[in-house]
PDB file of C-alpha atoms in Angstrom:
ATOM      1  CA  UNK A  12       0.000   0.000   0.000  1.00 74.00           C
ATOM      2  CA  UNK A  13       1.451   3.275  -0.920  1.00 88.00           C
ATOM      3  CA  UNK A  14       1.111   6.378   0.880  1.00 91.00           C
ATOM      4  CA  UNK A  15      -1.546   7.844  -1.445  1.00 91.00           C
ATOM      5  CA  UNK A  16      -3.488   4.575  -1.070  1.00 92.00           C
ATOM      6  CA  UNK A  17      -3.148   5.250   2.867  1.00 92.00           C
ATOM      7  CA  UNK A  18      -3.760   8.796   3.072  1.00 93.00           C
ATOM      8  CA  UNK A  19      -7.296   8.311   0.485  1.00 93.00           C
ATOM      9  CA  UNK A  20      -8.154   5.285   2.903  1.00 94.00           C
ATOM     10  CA  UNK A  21      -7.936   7.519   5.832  1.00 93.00           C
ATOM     11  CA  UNK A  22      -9.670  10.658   4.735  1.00 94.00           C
ATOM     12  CA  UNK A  23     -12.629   7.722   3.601  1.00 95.00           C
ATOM     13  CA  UNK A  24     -12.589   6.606   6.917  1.00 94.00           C
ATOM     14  CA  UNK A  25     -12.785  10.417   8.316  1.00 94.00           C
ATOM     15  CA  UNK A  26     -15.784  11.300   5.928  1.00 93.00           C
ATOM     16  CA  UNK A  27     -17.364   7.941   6.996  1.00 91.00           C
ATOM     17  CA  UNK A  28     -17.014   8.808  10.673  1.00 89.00           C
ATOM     18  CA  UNK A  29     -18.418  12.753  10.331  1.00 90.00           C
ATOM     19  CA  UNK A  30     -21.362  11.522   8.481  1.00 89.00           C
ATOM     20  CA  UNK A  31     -22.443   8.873  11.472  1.00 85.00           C
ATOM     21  CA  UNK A  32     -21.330  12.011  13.824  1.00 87.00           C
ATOM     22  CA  UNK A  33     -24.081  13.871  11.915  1.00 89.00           C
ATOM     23  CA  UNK A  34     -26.630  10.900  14.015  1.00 87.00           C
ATOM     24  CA  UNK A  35     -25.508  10.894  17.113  1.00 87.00           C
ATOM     25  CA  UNK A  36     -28.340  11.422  18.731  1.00 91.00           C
ATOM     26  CA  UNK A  37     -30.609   8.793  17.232  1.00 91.00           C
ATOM     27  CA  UNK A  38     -27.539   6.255  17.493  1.00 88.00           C
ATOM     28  CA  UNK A  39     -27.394   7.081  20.921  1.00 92.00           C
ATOM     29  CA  UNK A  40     -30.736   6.400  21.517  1.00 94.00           C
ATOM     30  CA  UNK A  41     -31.064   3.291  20.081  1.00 94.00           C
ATOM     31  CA  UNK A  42     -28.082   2.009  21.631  1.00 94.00           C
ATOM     32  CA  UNK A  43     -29.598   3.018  25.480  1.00 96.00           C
ATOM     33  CA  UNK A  44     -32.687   1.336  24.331  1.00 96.00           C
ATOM     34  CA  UNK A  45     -31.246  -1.925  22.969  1.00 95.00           C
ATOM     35  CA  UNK A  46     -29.024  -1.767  26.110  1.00 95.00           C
ATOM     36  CA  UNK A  47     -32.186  -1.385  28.046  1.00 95.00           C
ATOM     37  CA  UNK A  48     -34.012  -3.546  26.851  1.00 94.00           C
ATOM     38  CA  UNK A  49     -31.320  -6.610  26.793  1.00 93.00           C
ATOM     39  CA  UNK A  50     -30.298  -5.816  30.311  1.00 93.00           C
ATOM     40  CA  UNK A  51     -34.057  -6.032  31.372  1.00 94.00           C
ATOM     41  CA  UNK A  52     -34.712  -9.287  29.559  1.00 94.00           C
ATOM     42  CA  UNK A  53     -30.849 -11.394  30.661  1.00 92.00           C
ATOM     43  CA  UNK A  54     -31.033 -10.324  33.970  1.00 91.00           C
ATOM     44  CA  UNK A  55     -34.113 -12.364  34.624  1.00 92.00           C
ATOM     45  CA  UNK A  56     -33.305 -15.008  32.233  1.00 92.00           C
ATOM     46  CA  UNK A  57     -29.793 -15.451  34.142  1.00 87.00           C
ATOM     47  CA  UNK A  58     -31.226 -15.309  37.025  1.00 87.00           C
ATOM     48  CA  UNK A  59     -33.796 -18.344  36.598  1.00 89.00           C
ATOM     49  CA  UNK A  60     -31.083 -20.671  35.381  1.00 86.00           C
ATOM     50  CA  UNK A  61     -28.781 -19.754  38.216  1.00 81.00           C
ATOM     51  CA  UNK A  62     -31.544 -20.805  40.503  1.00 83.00           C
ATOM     52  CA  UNK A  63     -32.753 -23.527  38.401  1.00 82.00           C
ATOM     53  CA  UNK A  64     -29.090 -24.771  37.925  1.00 78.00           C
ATOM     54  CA  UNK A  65     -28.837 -24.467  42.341  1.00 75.00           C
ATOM     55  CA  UNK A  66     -31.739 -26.231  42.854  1.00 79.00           C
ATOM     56  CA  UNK A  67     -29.547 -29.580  41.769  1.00 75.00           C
ATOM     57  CA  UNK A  68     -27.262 -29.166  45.261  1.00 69.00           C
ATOM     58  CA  UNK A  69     -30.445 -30.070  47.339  1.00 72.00           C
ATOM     59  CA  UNK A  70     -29.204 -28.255  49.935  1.00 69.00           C
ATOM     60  CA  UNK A  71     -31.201 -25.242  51.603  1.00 68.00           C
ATOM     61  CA  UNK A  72     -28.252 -22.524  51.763  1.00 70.00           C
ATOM     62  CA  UNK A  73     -25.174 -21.851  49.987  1.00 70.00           C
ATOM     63  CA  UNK A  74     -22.317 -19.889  50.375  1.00 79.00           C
ATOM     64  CA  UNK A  75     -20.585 -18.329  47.728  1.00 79.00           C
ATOM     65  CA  UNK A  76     -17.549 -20.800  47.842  1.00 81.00           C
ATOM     66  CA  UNK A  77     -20.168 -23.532  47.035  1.00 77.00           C
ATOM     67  CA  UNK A  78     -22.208 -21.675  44.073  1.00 75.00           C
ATOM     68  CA  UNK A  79     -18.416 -20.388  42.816  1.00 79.00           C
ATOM     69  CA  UNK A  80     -17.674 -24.132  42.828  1.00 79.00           C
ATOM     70  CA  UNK A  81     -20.636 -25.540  41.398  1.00 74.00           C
ATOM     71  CA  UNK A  82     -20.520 -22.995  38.295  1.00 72.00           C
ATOM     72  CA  UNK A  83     -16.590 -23.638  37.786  1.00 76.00           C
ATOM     73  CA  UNK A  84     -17.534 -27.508  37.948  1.00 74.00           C
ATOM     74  CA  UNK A  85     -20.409 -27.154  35.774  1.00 62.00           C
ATOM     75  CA  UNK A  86     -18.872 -24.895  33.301  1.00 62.00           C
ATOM     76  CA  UNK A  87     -16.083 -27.243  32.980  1.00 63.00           C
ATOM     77  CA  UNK A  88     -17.614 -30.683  32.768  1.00 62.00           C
ATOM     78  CA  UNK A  89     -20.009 -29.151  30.230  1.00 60.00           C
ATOM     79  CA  UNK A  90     -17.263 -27.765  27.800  1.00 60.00           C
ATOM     80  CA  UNK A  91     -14.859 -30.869  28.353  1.00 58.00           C
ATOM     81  CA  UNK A  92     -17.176 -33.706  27.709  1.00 55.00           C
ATOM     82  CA  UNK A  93     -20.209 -32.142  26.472  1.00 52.00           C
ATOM     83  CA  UNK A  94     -22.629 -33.419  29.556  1.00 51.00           C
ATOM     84  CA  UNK A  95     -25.537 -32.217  31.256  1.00 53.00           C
ATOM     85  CA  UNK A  96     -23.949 -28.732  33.079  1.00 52.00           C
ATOM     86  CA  UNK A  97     -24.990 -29.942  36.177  1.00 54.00           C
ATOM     87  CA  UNK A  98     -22.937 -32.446  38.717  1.00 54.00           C
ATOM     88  CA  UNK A  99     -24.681 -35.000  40.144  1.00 54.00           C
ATOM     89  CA  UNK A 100     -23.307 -33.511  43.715  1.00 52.00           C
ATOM     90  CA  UNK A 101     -21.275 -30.621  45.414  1.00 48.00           C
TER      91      UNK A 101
END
């Protein structure tokens, strides 16, 4: 690439990045609104499987040593062999 090649490449890339500067606004506000959106819809979703996913220790309370334990063995057995995420014990 020669240094003309550069230099037109660059001021490309400049023009492209005024015109999107020219939306900022609307890009902004679709971005807090996807972000929204997504964070209000995972949270809960996370949150069920995390509970559904504790509800295999069959044991009343946990502390975080245990549920940091169970997730490290789950995450692990799943990605090594492919099996159901959740140990058969604690």
């Amino acid at each position: 690439m020669s240094l003309r090649d550069a230099v037109q490449s660059f001021q490309a890339t400049r023009r492209g990045f005024h015109a999107a500067l020219r939306f900022w606004r609307p890009l902004l506000l679709a971005h807090l609104f996807i972000r929204l959106v997504t964070t209000a819809v995972l949270v809960p979703v996370i949150g069920a499987l995390l509970a559904g996913w504790l509800s295999f220790s069959n044991q009343s309370a946990l502390t975080d040593q245990d549920i940091a334990r169970f997730l490290s063995c789950s995450f692990v057995k799943f990605f090594a062999r492919g099996d159901d995420p959740a140990p058969s014990s604690l």
